[in-house]
């Protein structure tokens, strides 16, 4: 029991001395610190004996101190952008940290990480400052090295005065490397070599004779279309004449009382019939068979034109207007004029 306590106390004294950068063998012992060193050497409960091995922990601390000294002594080399010594030190520290189980080793790892972080920050600032500057001489030197410049010493023997010559394919090598810096279309080439590209012999074009339409088709089709056009035109003319007859019959019964235009064309039972009545009535007004005027209240009225009202040649002044109607206004007109039945009967009712 006393041997183990002495061994543990000796390990703690050695590690405490080396952590401050001094040799721990020649440092005198302090009786007041013996109890604390025993507690630290024993380690917390719950750690295996292998992880709490003093020899193994001493080896880990020694490697950490070596890395810290290496970072402090080789500070200028690690700040050089041309090498990766700082990265190698961090990778080595990561390997050591995998075996860290105690607080003392973790404190050394944190100390190393602080030093590496400061160096990394300073190195990054140097890279940013150097990246913004362009050195033409250094660029020309790298370019000549890439092109394979063969250097020859000057006959005078002066240092730094070097001459040389470029190999035969130096510029072709530079041009090939520069192609990757520009987005250009690749040159066209044949995979199996070149060949004589002769146009193929022209083929004789055989014109197919179009099939002429038969005489019966020529005779039937226009006849059908003509009959359809005539049928629609005749239906419109008959409807216009029918509406004119209705207006003349109403006007003959009482020629003194004006006939309201809305009461004449509005069909309270059918909106579509109302639109058709307005359409057909417009032909009567256009042809001068019916006239429209405003009564004392400013409402439009309609009346047939007598034979003597318009002179020969139709010299009367005409005014054209466009009438628009929708279902909402159609219902409002029915309510305003109190229209109960249509003055223009439907063709089906008339036929019956």
mmCIF file of C-alpha atoms in Angstrom:
data_model
loop_
_atom_site.group_PDB
_atom_site.id
_atom_site.type_symbol
_atom_site.label_atom_id
_atom_site.label_comp_id
_atom_site.label_asym_id
_atom_site.label_seq_id
_atom_site.Cartn_x
_atom_site.Cartn_y
_atom_site.Cartn_z
ATOM 1 C CA UNK A 1 0.000 0.000 0.000
ATOM 2 C CA UNK A 2 2.826 2.428 0.850
ATOM 3 C CA UNK A 3 4.661 1.511 -2.415
ATOM 4 C CA UNK A 4 1.635 2.350 -4.544
ATOM 5 C CA UNK A 5 1.178 5.678 -2.755
ATOM 6 C CA UNK A 6 4.835 6.557 -3.345
ATOM 7 C CA UNK A 7 4.556 5.585 -7.021
ATOM 8 C CA UNK A 8 1.418 7.695 -7.473
ATOM 9 C CA UNK A 9 2.959 10.668 -5.672
ATOM 10 C CA UNK A 10 6.074 10.443 -7.814
ATOM 11 C CA UNK A 11 4.046 10.422 -11.016
ATOM 12 C CA UNK A 12 2.047 13.467 -9.947
ATOM 13 C CA UNK A 13 5.163 15.402 -9.038
ATOM 14 C CA UNK A 14 6.804 14.617 -12.358
ATOM 15 C CA UNK A 15 3.736 15.615 -14.377
ATOM 16 C CA UNK A 16 3.242 18.829 -12.396
ATOM 17 C CA UNK A 17 6.857 19.836 -12.979
ATOM 18 C CA UNK A 18 6.882 19.184 -16.715
ATOM 19 C CA UNK A 19 3.541 20.942 -17.281
ATOM 20 C CA UNK A 20 5.156 24.197 -16.166
ATOM 21 C CA UNK A 21 8.082 23.698 -18.559
ATOM 22 C CA UNK A 22 10.550 22.688 -15.773
ATOM 23 C CA UNK A 23 12.131 19.369 -14.882
ATOM 24 C CA UNK A 24 10.168 17.588 -12.216
ATOM 25 C CA UNK A 25 12.992 15.339 -10.980
ATOM 26 C CA UNK A 26 14.997 18.123 -9.312
ATOM 27 C CA UNK A 27 11.956 19.882 -7.769
ATOM 28 C CA UNK A 28 11.720 19.451 -3.975
ATOM 29 C CA UNK A 29 8.633 17.860 -2.549
ATOM 30 C CA UNK A 30 6.089 19.913 -0.625
ATOM 31 C CA UNK A 31 4.416 18.072 2.226
ATOM 32 C CA UNK A 32 1.328 20.230 2.013
ATOM 33 C CA UNK A 33 0.503 19.016 -1.549
ATOM 34 C CA UNK A 34 0.810 15.297 -0.884
ATOM 35 C CA UNK A 35 -2.827 14.810 -0.105
ATOM 36 C CA UNK A 36 -4.032 16.561 -3.290
ATOM 37 C CA UNK A 37 -1.608 14.600 -5.469
ATOM 38 C CA UNK A 38 -2.812 11.353 -4.015
ATOM 39 C CA UNK A 39 -6.402 12.263 -4.848
ATOM 40 C CA UNK A 40 -5.517 13.257 -8.398
ATOM 41 C CA UNK A 41 -3.417 10.180 -8.986
ATOM 42 C CA UNK A 42 -6.127 7.883 -7.731
ATOM 43 C CA UNK A 43 -8.629 9.352 -10.256
ATOM 44 C CA UNK A 44 -12.414 9.431 -9.951
ATOM 45 C CA UNK A 45 -14.388 6.362 -9.179
ATOM 46 C CA UNK A 46 -15.886 4.431 -12.091
ATOM 47 C CA UNK A 47 -12.723 4.505 -14.311
ATOM 48 C CA UNK A 48 -11.121 1.221 -15.209
ATOM 49 C CA UNK A 49 -7.626 0.381 -14.080
ATOM 50 C CA UNK A 50 -6.386 0.357 -17.688
ATOM 51 C CA UNK A 51 -7.581 3.951 -18.249
ATOM 52 C CA UNK A 52 -6.094 4.986 -14.878
ATOM 53 C CA UNK A 53 -2.723 3.432 -15.610
ATOM 54 C CA UNK A 54 -0.098 6.015 -14.494
ATOM 55 C CA UNK A 55 2.393 4.923 -17.112
ATOM 56 C CA UNK A 56 -0.113 5.305 -19.927
ATOM 57 C CA UNK A 57 -1.333 8.690 -18.682
ATOM 58 C CA UNK A 58 2.262 9.905 -18.320
ATOM 59 C CA UNK A 59 2.967 8.885 -21.918
ATOM 60 C CA UNK A 60 -0.112 10.771 -23.177
ATOM 61 C CA UNK A 61 0.859 13.913 -21.259
ATOM 62 C CA UNK A 62 4.388 13.680 -22.594
ATOM 63 C CA UNK A 63 3.149 13.511 -26.189
ATOM 64 C CA UNK A 64 0.844 16.470 -25.614
ATOM 65 C CA UNK A 65 3.721 18.540 -24.236
ATOM 66 C CA UNK A 66 5.861 17.591 -27.223
ATOM 67 C CA UNK A 67 3.143 18.806 -29.567
ATOM 68 C CA UNK A 68 2.758 22.066 -27.624
ATOM 69 C CA UNK A 69 6.522 22.663 -27.747
ATOM 70 C CA UNK A 70 6.559 21.843 -31.443
ATOM 71 C CA UNK A 71 3.831 24.410 -32.133
ATOM 72 C CA UNK A 72 5.571 27.087 -30.080
ATOM 73 C CA UNK A 73 9.048 26.503 -31.527
ATOM 74 C CA UNK A 74 7.975 26.101 -35.195
ATOM 75 C CA UNK A 75 5.534 28.971 -35.241
ATOM 76 C CA UNK A 76 6.929 30.569 -38.406
ATOM 77 C CA UNK A 77 6.944 27.285 -40.321
ATOM 78 C CA UNK A 78 3.354 26.565 -39.396
ATOM 79 C CA UNK A 79 2.259 30.011 -40.576
ATOM 80 C CA UNK A 80 3.777 29.329 -43.991
ATOM 81 C CA UNK A 81 0.953 28.679 -46.528
ATOM 82 C CA UNK A 82 3.168 26.293 -48.496
ATOM 83 C CA UNK A 83 3.052 23.473 -45.900
ATOM 84 C CA UNK A 84 0.445 21.634 -43.824
ATOM 85 C CA UNK A 85 2.349 21.225 -40.557
ATOM 86 C CA UNK A 86 -0.496 22.710 -38.519
ATOM 87 C CA UNK A 87 -2.904 20.163 -39.990
ATOM 88 C CA UNK A 88 -0.517 17.326 -39.126
ATOM 89 C CA UNK A 89 -0.322 18.529 -35.517
ATOM 90 C CA UNK A 90 -4.128 18.626 -35.227
ATOM 91 C CA UNK A 91 -4.453 15.130 -36.663
ATOM 92 C CA UNK A 92 -1.918 13.838 -34.141
ATOM 93 C CA UNK A 93 -3.806 15.575 -31.325
ATOM 94 C CA UNK A 94 -7.042 13.917 -32.438
ATOM 95 C CA UNK A 95 -5.382 10.514 -32.170
ATOM 96 C CA UNK A 96 -4.164 11.293 -28.646
ATOM 97 C CA UNK A 97 -7.551 12.615 -27.557
ATOM 98 C CA UNK A 98 -9.135 9.243 -28.310
ATOM 99 C CA UNK A 99 -7.260 7.849 -25.266
ATOM 100 C CA UNK A 100 -7.912 10.792 -22.916
ATOM 101 C CA UNK A 101 -9.935 9.768 -19.831
ATOM 102 C CA UNK A 102 -8.763 12.197 -17.132
ATOM 103 C CA UNK A 103 -9.051 15.961 -16.623
ATOM 104 C CA UNK A 104 -5.308 16.623 -16.670
ATOM 105 C CA UNK A 105 -4.864 15.174 -20.146
ATOM 106 C CA UNK A 106 -7.991 17.030 -21.335
ATOM 107 C CA UNK A 107 -6.529 20.313 -20.044
ATOM 108 C CA UNK A 108 -3.385 19.750 -22.121
ATOM 109 C CA UNK A 109 -5.519 19.010 -25.153
ATOM 110 C CA UNK A 110 -7.430 22.262 -24.617
ATOM 111 C CA UNK A 111 -4.148 24.179 -24.300
ATOM 112 C CA UNK A 112 -2.920 22.715 -27.601
ATOM 113 C CA UNK A 113 -6.235 23.507 -29.268
ATOM 114 C CA UNK A 114 -6.017 27.167 -28.179
ATOM 115 C CA UNK A 115 -2.531 27.500 -29.683
ATOM 116 C CA UNK A 116 -3.620 25.809 -32.921
ATOM 117 C CA UNK A 117 -6.675 28.041 -33.172
ATOM 118 C CA UNK A 118 -4.605 31.201 -32.824
ATOM 119 C CA UNK A 119 -2.176 29.984 -35.475
ATOM 120 C CA UNK A 120 -5.015 29.006 -37.807
ATOM 121 C CA UNK A 121 -6.632 32.424 -37.478
ATOM 122 C CA UNK A 122 -3.354 34.204 -38.187
ATOM 123 C CA UNK A 123 -2.625 31.906 -41.117
ATOM 124 C CA UNK A 124 -6.068 32.529 -42.609
ATOM 125 C CA UNK A 125 -5.586 36.303 -42.383
ATOM 126 C CA UNK A 126 -2.244 35.990 -44.185
ATOM 127 C CA UNK A 127 -3.803 33.895 -46.937
ATOM 128 C CA UNK A 128 -6.527 36.502 -47.456
ATOM 129 C CA UNK A 129 -3.972 39.315 -47.650
ATOM 130 C CA UNK A 130 -1.708 37.412 -50.042
ATOM 131 C CA UNK A 131 -4.600 36.264 -52.227
ATOM 132 C CA UNK A 132 -5.587 39.837 -53.108
ATOM 133 C CA UNK A 133 -2.087 40.708 -54.377
ATOM 134 C CA UNK A 134 -0.683 39.528 -57.685
ATOM 135 C CA UNK A 135 3.052 39.162 -58.231
ATOM 136 C CA UNK A 136 3.868 39.227 -61.978
ATOM 137 C CA UNK A 137 7.427 38.006 -61.412
ATOM 138 C CA UNK A 138 6.295 34.987 -59.417
ATOM 139 C CA UNK A 139 3.616 34.215 -61.994
ATOM 140 C CA UNK A 140 6.163 34.362 -64.831
ATOM 141 C CA UNK A 141 8.493 32.090 -62.879
ATOM 142 C CA UNK A 142 5.754 29.491 -62.357
ATOM 143 C CA UNK A 143 4.754 29.772 -65.993
ATOM 144 C CA UNK A 144 8.289 29.112 -67.242
ATOM 145 C CA UNK A 145 8.612 26.165 -64.882
ATOM 146 C CA UNK A 146 5.362 24.715 -66.185
ATOM 147 C CA UNK A 147 6.517 25.121 -69.801
ATOM 148 C CA UNK A 148 9.702 23.166 -68.990
ATOM 149 C CA UNK A 149 12.363 25.845 -69.116
ATOM 150 C CA UNK A 150 15.866 24.344 -69.235
ATOM 151 C CA UNK A 151 18.041 26.671 -67.180
ATOM 152 C CA UNK A 152 21.691 27.308 -67.986
ATOM 153 C CA UNK A 153 24.226 29.115 -65.785
ATOM 154 C CA UNK A 154 25.635 32.360 -67.136
ATOM 155 C CA UNK A 155 29.257 32.323 -68.231
ATOM 156 C CA UNK A 156 30.034 35.155 -65.855
ATOM 157 C CA UNK A 157 29.148 32.880 -62.950
ATOM 158 C CA UNK A 158 27.067 35.505 -61.118
ATOM 159 C CA UNK A 159 24.442 34.145 -58.758
ATOM 160 C CA UNK A 160 20.845 34.746 -59.688
ATOM 161 C CA UNK A 161 21.606 35.477 -63.350
ATOM 162 C CA UNK A 162 20.207 32.383 -65.108
ATOM 163 C CA UNK A 163 19.295 31.832 -68.711
ATOM 164 C CA UNK A 164 17.740 28.948 -70.560
ATOM 165 C CA UNK A 165 15.708 27.756 -73.483
ATOM 166 C CA UNK A 166 12.227 26.331 -73.909
ATOM 167 C CA UNK A 167 11.662 22.879 -75.378
ATOM 168 C CA UNK A 168 10.040 22.457 -78.744
ATOM 169 C CA UNK A 169 6.464 21.774 -77.550
ATOM 170 C CA UNK A 170 6.408 24.314 -74.693
ATOM 171 C CA UNK A 171 3.858 26.686 -76.195
ATOM 172 C CA UNK A 172 1.636 23.799 -77.328
ATOM 173 C CA UNK A 173 1.646 22.500 -73.751
ATOM 174 C CA UNK A 174 0.646 25.897 -72.414
ATOM 175 C CA UNK A 175 -2.109 26.243 -75.019
ATOM 176 C CA UNK A 176 -3.516 22.814 -74.186
ATOM 177 C CA UNK A 177 -3.586 23.674 -70.486
ATOM 178 C CA UNK A 178 -5.247 27.046 -71.183
ATOM 179 C CA UNK A 179 -8.135 25.395 -73.019
ATOM 180 C CA UNK A 180 -9.660 24.350 -69.691
ATOM 181 C CA UNK A 181 -9.996 28.005 -68.664
ATOM 182 C CA UNK A 182 -12.301 28.957 -71.533
ATOM 183 C CA UNK A 183 -15.735 27.617 -72.396
ATOM 184 C CA UNK A 184 -15.363 27.020 -76.116
ATOM 185 C CA UNK A 185 -16.941 24.458 -78.388
ATOM 186 C CA UNK A 186 -14.679 21.467 -79.076
ATOM 187 C CA UNK A 187 -13.275 21.105 -82.556
ATOM 188 C CA UNK A 188 -15.067 18.670 -84.822
ATOM 189 C CA UNK A 189 -13.175 15.576 -85.926
ATOM 190 C CA UNK A 190 -14.054 12.191 -87.379
ATOM 191 C CA UNK A 191 -13.585 9.168 -85.168
ATOM 192 C CA UNK A 192 -12.477 6.979 -88.115
ATOM 193 C CA UNK A 193 -10.456 9.632 -89.919
ATOM 194 C CA UNK A 194 -11.335 11.943 -92.757
ATOM 195 C CA UNK A 195 -13.080 10.830 -95.918
ATOM 196 C CA UNK A 196 -14.215 12.353 -99.164
ATOM 197 C CA UNK A 197 -17.616 13.831 -98.439
ATOM 198 C CA UNK A 198 -19.330 13.723 -101.792
ATOM 199 C CA UNK A 199 -23.007 14.579 -102.079
ATOM 200 C CA UNK A 200 -25.226 11.638 -102.959
ATOM 201 C CA UNK A 201 -26.548 11.461 -106.486
ATOM 202 C CA UNK A 202 -29.844 13.274 -106.867
ATOM 203 C CA UNK A 203 -32.890 11.087 -107.079
ATOM 204 C CA UNK A 204 -35.462 11.587 -109.694
ATOM 205 C CA UNK A 205 -38.577 12.944 -108.164
ATOM 206 C CA UNK A 206 -41.714 11.210 -109.268
ATOM 207 C CA UNK A 207 -44.673 13.487 -109.091
ATOM 208 C CA UNK A 208 -47.892 11.799 -108.170
ATOM 209 C CA UNK A 209 -50.943 12.803 -110.032
ATOM 210 C CA UNK A 210 -53.622 14.207 -107.839
ATOM 211 C CA UNK A 211 -56.973 12.604 -108.049
ATOM 212 C CA UNK A 212 -59.374 14.977 -109.652
ATOM 213 C CA UNK A 213 -62.704 15.375 -107.824
ATOM 214 C CA UNK A 214 -65.671 13.830 -109.561
ATOM 215 C CA UNK A 215 -68.267 15.922 -111.283
ATOM 216 C CA UNK A 216 -70.943 14.731 -108.889
ATOM 217 C CA UNK A 217 -69.017 16.071 -105.859
ATOM 218 C CA UNK A 218 -68.547 19.418 -107.609
ATOM 219 C CA UNK A 219 -72.238 19.603 -108.298
ATOM 220 C CA UNK A 220 -73.599 18.455 -104.911
ATOM 221 C CA UNK A 221 -71.463 20.252 -102.323
ATOM 222 C CA UNK A 222 -71.988 23.878 -103.438
ATOM 223 C CA UNK A 223 -75.671 23.141 -103.888
ATOM 224 C CA UNK A 224 -75.974 21.988 -100.277
ATOM 225 C CA UNK A 225 -74.147 25.039 -98.921
ATOM 226 C CA UNK A 226 -76.197 27.339 -101.081
ATOM 227 C CA UNK A 227 -79.399 25.757 -99.864
ATOM 228 C CA UNK A 228 -78.322 26.152 -96.223
ATOM 229 C CA UNK A 229 -77.525 29.825 -96.742
ATOM 230 C CA UNK A 230 -80.769 30.409 -98.509
ATOM 231 C CA UNK A 231 -82.758 28.626 -95.806
ATOM 232 C CA UNK A 232 -81.277 30.782 -93.021
ATOM 233 C CA UNK A 233 -81.762 33.953 -94.999
ATOM 234 C CA UNK A 234 -85.343 33.083 -95.805
ATOM 235 C CA UNK A 235 -86.089 32.309 -92.135
ATOM 236 C CA UNK A 236 -84.690 35.696 -91.062
ATOM 237 C CA UNK A 237 -86.652 37.565 -93.727
ATOM 238 C CA UNK A 238 -89.864 35.790 -92.794
ATOM 239 C CA UNK A 239 -89.386 36.592 -89.104
ATOM 240 C CA UNK A 240 -88.699 40.266 -89.883
ATOM 241 C CA UNK A 241 -91.851 40.446 -92.020
ATOM 242 C CA UNK A 242 -93.854 38.761 -89.262
ATOM 243 C CA UNK A 243 -92.675 41.277 -86.636
ATOM 244 C CA UNK A 244 -93.463 44.154 -88.994
ATOM 245 C CA UNK A 245 -96.973 42.755 -89.441
ATOM 246 C CA UNK A 246 -97.473 42.593 -85.664
ATOM 247 C CA UNK A 247 -96.353 46.220 -85.254
ATOM 248 C CA UNK A 248 -98.619 47.428 -88.061
ATOM 249 C CA UNK A 249 -101.621 45.573 -86.599
ATOM 250 C CA UNK A 250 -101.109 47.133 -83.141
ATOM 251 C CA UNK A 251 -100.616 50.576 -84.637
ATOM 252 C CA UNK A 252 -103.748 50.223 -86.788
ATOM 253 C CA UNK A 253 -105.899 49.483 -83.729
ATOM 254 C CA UNK A 254 -104.839 52.717 -81.985
ATOM 255 C CA UNK A 255 -102.589 55.013 -83.978
ATOM 256 C CA UNK A 256 -102.797 57.876 -81.468
ATOM 257 C CA UNK A 257 -101.213 56.030 -78.518
ATOM 258 C CA UNK A 258 -97.471 55.432 -78.927
ATOM 259 C CA UNK A 259 -96.092 51.898 -78.611
ATOM 260 C CA UNK A 260 -93.220 51.537 -76.141
ATOM 261 C CA UNK A 261 -90.151 49.948 -77.676
ATOM 262 C CA UNK A 262 -89.408 47.840 -74.584
ATOM 263 C CA UNK A 263 -93.003 46.652 -74.270
ATOM 264 C CA UNK A 264 -92.909 45.635 -77.924
ATOM 265 C CA UNK A 265 -89.632 43.630 -77.979
ATOM 266 C CA UNK A 266 -89.528 42.290 -74.406
ATOM 267 C CA UNK A 267 -90.798 38.740 -73.879
ATOM 268 C CA UNK A 268 -91.325 38.283 -70.099
ATOM 269 C CA UNK A 269 -91.242 34.497 -70.430
ATOM 270 C CA UNK A 270 -88.036 34.086 -72.468
ATOM 271 C CA UNK A 271 -84.787 36.046 -72.444
ATOM 272 C CA UNK A 272 -83.595 34.422 -75.670
ATOM 273 C CA UNK A 273 -86.815 35.411 -77.472
ATOM 274 C CA UNK A 274 -86.253 38.996 -76.275
ATOM 275 C CA UNK A 275 -82.775 39.035 -77.848
ATOM 276 C CA UNK A 276 -84.171 37.640 -81.113
ATOM 277 C CA UNK A 277 -86.905 40.291 -81.188
ATOM 278 C CA UNK A 278 -84.350 43.078 -80.734
ATOM 279 C CA UNK A 279 -82.205 41.561 -83.489
ATOM 280 C CA UNK A 280 -85.043 41.289 -86.011
ATOM 281 C CA UNK A 281 -86.431 44.716 -85.154
ATOM 282 C CA UNK A 282 -83.042 46.272 -85.934
ATOM 283 C CA UNK A 283 -83.422 45.145 -89.567
ATOM 284 C CA UNK A 284 -86.750 46.994 -89.816
ATOM 285 C CA UNK A 285 -85.158 50.182 -88.469
ATOM 286 C CA UNK A 286 -82.149 49.819 -90.770
ATOM 287 C CA UNK A 287 -84.320 49.372 -93.867
ATOM 288 C CA UNK A 288 -86.473 52.414 -92.935
ATOM 289 C CA UNK A 289 -89.646 50.412 -92.410
ATOM 290 C CA UNK A 290 -89.847 51.337 -88.705
ATOM 291 C CA UNK A 291 -88.818 54.477 -86.864
ATOM 292 C CA UNK A 292 -87.901 55.092 -83.245
ATOM 293 C CA UNK A 293 -88.433 58.317 -81.310
ATOM 294 C CA UNK A 294 -88.594 59.557 -77.716
ATOM 295 C CA UNK A 295 -91.865 60.425 -76.039
ATOM 296 C CA UNK A 296 -92.480 63.253 -73.562
ATOM 297 C CA UNK A 297 -90.929 61.158 -70.752
ATOM 298 C CA UNK A 298 -87.768 60.482 -72.763
ATOM 299 C CA UNK A 299 -88.552 56.798 -73.293
ATOM 300 C CA UNK A 300 -88.030 55.131 -76.688
ATOM 301 C CA UNK A 301 -91.144 54.434 -78.768
ATOM 302 C CA UNK A 302 -91.561 52.560 -82.045
ATOM 303 C CA UNK A 303 -93.957 53.066 -84.927
ATOM 304 C CA UNK A 304 -94.236 51.852 -88.533
ATOM 305 C CA UNK A 305 -93.257 54.266 -91.293
ATOM 306 C CA UNK A 306 -96.019 55.289 -93.670
ATOM 307 C CA UNK A 307 -95.378 55.427 -97.391
ATOM 308 C CA UNK A 308 -95.432 59.222 -97.602
ATOM 309 C CA UNK A 309 -93.259 59.992 -94.556
ATOM 310 C CA UNK A 310 -89.926 59.334 -96.343
ATOM 311 C CA UNK A 311 -89.278 60.840 -99.733
ATOM 312 C CA UNK A 312 -87.767 59.020 -102.680
ATOM 313 C CA UNK A 313 -84.089 58.097 -102.219
ATOM 314 C CA UNK A 314 -84.407 57.824 -98.405
ATOM 315 C CA UNK A 315 -83.027 61.279 -97.632
ATOM 316 C CA UNK A 316 -84.139 61.173 -93.966
ATOM 317 C CA UNK A 317 -81.420 61.601 -91.319
ATOM 318 C CA UNK A 318 -80.712 58.383 -89.434
ATOM 319 C CA UNK A 319 -78.977 57.866 -86.081
ATOM 320 C CA UNK A 320 -77.463 54.530 -85.162
ATOM 321 C CA UNK A 321 -77.011 53.170 -81.659
ATOM 322 C CA UNK A 322 -76.022 49.913 -79.966
ATOM 323 C CA UNK A 323 -78.381 48.286 -77.459
ATOM 324 C CA UNK A 324 -76.978 45.875 -74.862
ATOM 325 C CA UNK A 325 -79.095 43.767 -72.543
ATOM 326 C CA UNK A 326 -78.475 41.043 -69.983
ATOM 327 C CA UNK A 327 -80.738 38.976 -67.768
ATOM 328 C CA UNK A 328 -80.500 41.397 -64.854
ATOM 329 C CA UNK A 329 -81.543 44.429 -66.916
ATOM 330 C CA UNK A 330 -84.155 42.284 -68.670
ATOM 331 C CA UNK A 331 -85.817 41.531 -65.321
ATOM 332 C CA UNK A 332 -85.594 45.175 -64.252
ATOM 333 C CA UNK A 333 -87.350 46.305 -67.465
ATOM 334 C CA UNK A 334 -90.137 43.741 -66.933
ATOM 335 C CA UNK A 335 -90.725 45.024 -63.393
ATOM 336 C CA UNK A 336 -90.496 48.716 -64.389
ATOM 337 C CA UNK A 337 -92.958 48.500 -67.305
ATOM 338 C CA UNK A 338 -95.113 45.826 -65.662
ATOM 339 C CA UNK A 339 -94.993 43.586 -68.730
ATOM 340 C CA UNK A 340 -97.281 40.578 -68.323
ATOM 341 C CA UNK A 341 -97.287 39.094 -71.831
ATOM 342 C CA UNK A 342 -95.290 39.444 -75.037
ATOM 343 C CA UNK A 343 -96.629 41.628 -77.865
ATOM 344 C CA UNK A 344 -94.682 39.530 -80.395
ATOM 345 C CA UNK A 345 -95.939 35.956 -80.099
ATOM 346 C CA UNK A 346 -93.564 33.047 -80.561
ATOM 347 C CA UNK A 347 -93.544 31.361 -83.977
ATOM 348 C CA UNK A 348 -94.882 28.113 -82.489
ATOM 349 C CA UNK A 349 -97.890 29.866 -80.927
ATOM 350 C CA UNK A 350 -98.534 31.702 -84.141
ATOM 351 C CA UNK A 351 -98.470 28.478 -86.175
ATOM 352 C CA UNK A 352 -101.005 26.834 -83.920
#
